[in-house]
Coordinates of C-alpha atoms in Angstrom, one line a residue:
M1 CA -33.3 36.6 -53.5
K2 CA -35.4 34.5 -55.9
I3 CA -35.4 30.7 -55.9
T4 CA -33.5 30.6 -59.2
D5 CA -30.7 32.8 -57.9
L6 CA -30.4 30.7 -54.8
E7 CA -30.2 27.5 -56.8
L8 CA -27.5 29.0 -59.0
K9 CA -25.4 30.2 -56.1
C10 CA -25.6 26.7 -54.5
F11 CA -24.6 25.2 -57.8
I12 CA -21.5 27.5 -58.0
K13 CA -20.5 26.8 -54.4
R14 CA -20.7 23.0 -55.1
I15 CA -18.4 23.4 -58.1
E16 CA -16.0 25.6 -56.2
K17 CA -15.9 23.2 -53.3
K18 CA -15.3 20.1 -55.4
Y19 CA -13.0 21.7 -58.0
P20 CA -11.1 24.6 -56.3
N21 CA -9.0 26.8 -58.6
K22 CA -10.4 25.3 -61.8
I23 CA -13.2 27.7 -62.6
S24 CA -12.4 31.4 -62.9
C25 CA -15.9 32.8 -63.5
F26 CA -19.5 31.6 -63.7
F27 CA -21.8 34.1 -65.6
Y28 CA -25.5 33.9 -65.7
D29 CA -28.4 36.2 -66.4
K30 CA -30.7 36.3 -63.4
K31 CA -33.6 38.0 -65.3
N32 CA -33.3 35.6 -68.2
L33 CA -33.5 32.5 -66.0
Q34 CA -36.1 33.7 -63.5
G35 CA -39.1 31.5 -62.9
E36 CA -37.5 28.4 -64.5
Y37 CA -36.8 26.5 -61.3
R38 CA -37.7 22.9 -62.3
K39 CA -36.3 23.1 -65.8
L40 CA -33.2 24.9 -64.7
G41 CA -32.5 22.1 -62.2
H42 CA -32.3 19.6 -65.1
A43 CA -30.1 21.9 -67.1
L44 CA -27.7 22.3 -64.1
K45 CA -27.5 18.5 -63.6
W46 CA -26.6 18.1 -67.3
T47 CA -24.0 21.0 -67.0
W48 CA -22.5 19.4 -63.9
K49 CA -21.8 16.2 -65.8
I50 CA -19.9 18.1 -68.5
I51 CA -18.0 20.1 -65.8
D52 CA -17.2 16.9 -64.0
E53 CA -15.8 15.4 -67.2
L54 CA -13.7 18.4 -67.8
C55 CA -12.3 18.6 -64.3
H56 CA -11.0 15.1 -64.3
D57 CA -8.3 16.1 -66.7
D58 CA -5.4 17.8 -65.0
E59 CA -4.5 19.6 -68.3
I60 CA -7.8 21.5 -68.2
Q61 CA -7.3 24.6 -66.1
N62 CA -8.9 28.0 -65.4
F63 CA -12.1 27.9 -67.4
Y64 CA -15.3 30.0 -67.3
I65 CA -18.9 29.0 -67.6
R66 CA -21.8 31.1 -69.0
L67 CA -25.4 30.0 -68.7
H68 CA -28.4 31.7 -70.3
K69 CA -31.8 30.9 -71.8
F70 CA -33.1 31.4 -75.4
H71 CA -36.7 30.4 -75.9
N72 CA -36.9 26.8 -74.6
W73 CA -33.1 26.2 -74.8
Y74 CA -30.5 26.6 -72.1
I75 CA -27.2 27.7 -73.6
I76 CA -24.0 26.7 -71.8
R77 CA -20.6 28.0 -72.9
I78 CA -17.5 26.8 -71.3
G79 CA -14.1 28.1 -72.4
G80 CA -10.6 27.9 -71.0
N81 CA -7.1 26.7 -71.1
G82 CA -6.2 23.2 -72.1
K83 CA -7.0 20.8 -74.8
I84 CA -10.1 18.6 -75.0
T85 CA -8.9 15.0 -75.8
F86 CA -10.7 12.7 -78.2
K87 CA -11.7 10.5 -75.3
M88 CA -13.2 13.4 -73.3
E89 CA -14.9 14.7 -76.4
K90 CA -16.5 11.3 -77.0
S91 CA -17.7 11.2 -73.4
M92 CA -19.2 14.7 -73.7
Y93 CA -21.1 13.7 -76.8
E94 CA -22.5 10.7 -74.9
I95 CA -23.5 12.9 -72.0
S96 CA -25.3 15.3 -74.3
G97 CA -27.5 12.7 -75.8
E98 CA -29.9 14.3 -78.1
N99 CA -28.9 17.8 -77.0
I100 CA -26.6 19.9 -79.2
I101 CA -22.9 20.2 -78.2
Q102 CA -20.0 21.7 -80.1
I103 CA -16.4 21.4 -79.0
L104 CA -13.5 23.4 -80.4
N105 CA -9.8 23.3 -79.6
S106 CA -7.4 25.9 -80.8
E107 CA -3.7 25.6 -81.6
N108 CA -2.9 27.7 -78.5
K109 CA -4.2 25.0 -76.2
E110 CA -7.5 26.8 -75.5
F111 CA -11.0 25.3 -75.9
I112 CA -14.6 26.3 -76.1
I113 CA -17.7 24.2 -75.6
T114 CA -21.1 25.4 -76.7
A115 CA -23.9 23.2 -75.5
S116 CA -27.7 23.6 -75.8
Y117 CA -30.1 21.8 -73.4
T118 CA -33.8 21.5 -73.8
E119 CA -36.6 19.2 -72.4
L120 CA -38.6 19.4 -75.6

């Protein structure tokens, strides 16, 4: 097991322990993230802040997370059931800082967040 894989498994366990029954799946591409230990740690801290914000709303349930890398960018997709409120959306934009984040709500009370993190 490579260091990146271990770090991701620990990250997933932390989420599952703090927020049981909230996250249905966590997808990541081991090959794509390999050798990115230091930078990945920063991306995971940033992702944790977004997840933390989501999990404080009882209406948000059963969501998935997908993490992969494209050039110097970490792409995080989070989708699930519930509606992202304006207050939560504003908070996520503040968390994202200069990184890119897009938040979409559907009429069926489903949401998707696409965020890009880089240290450039």
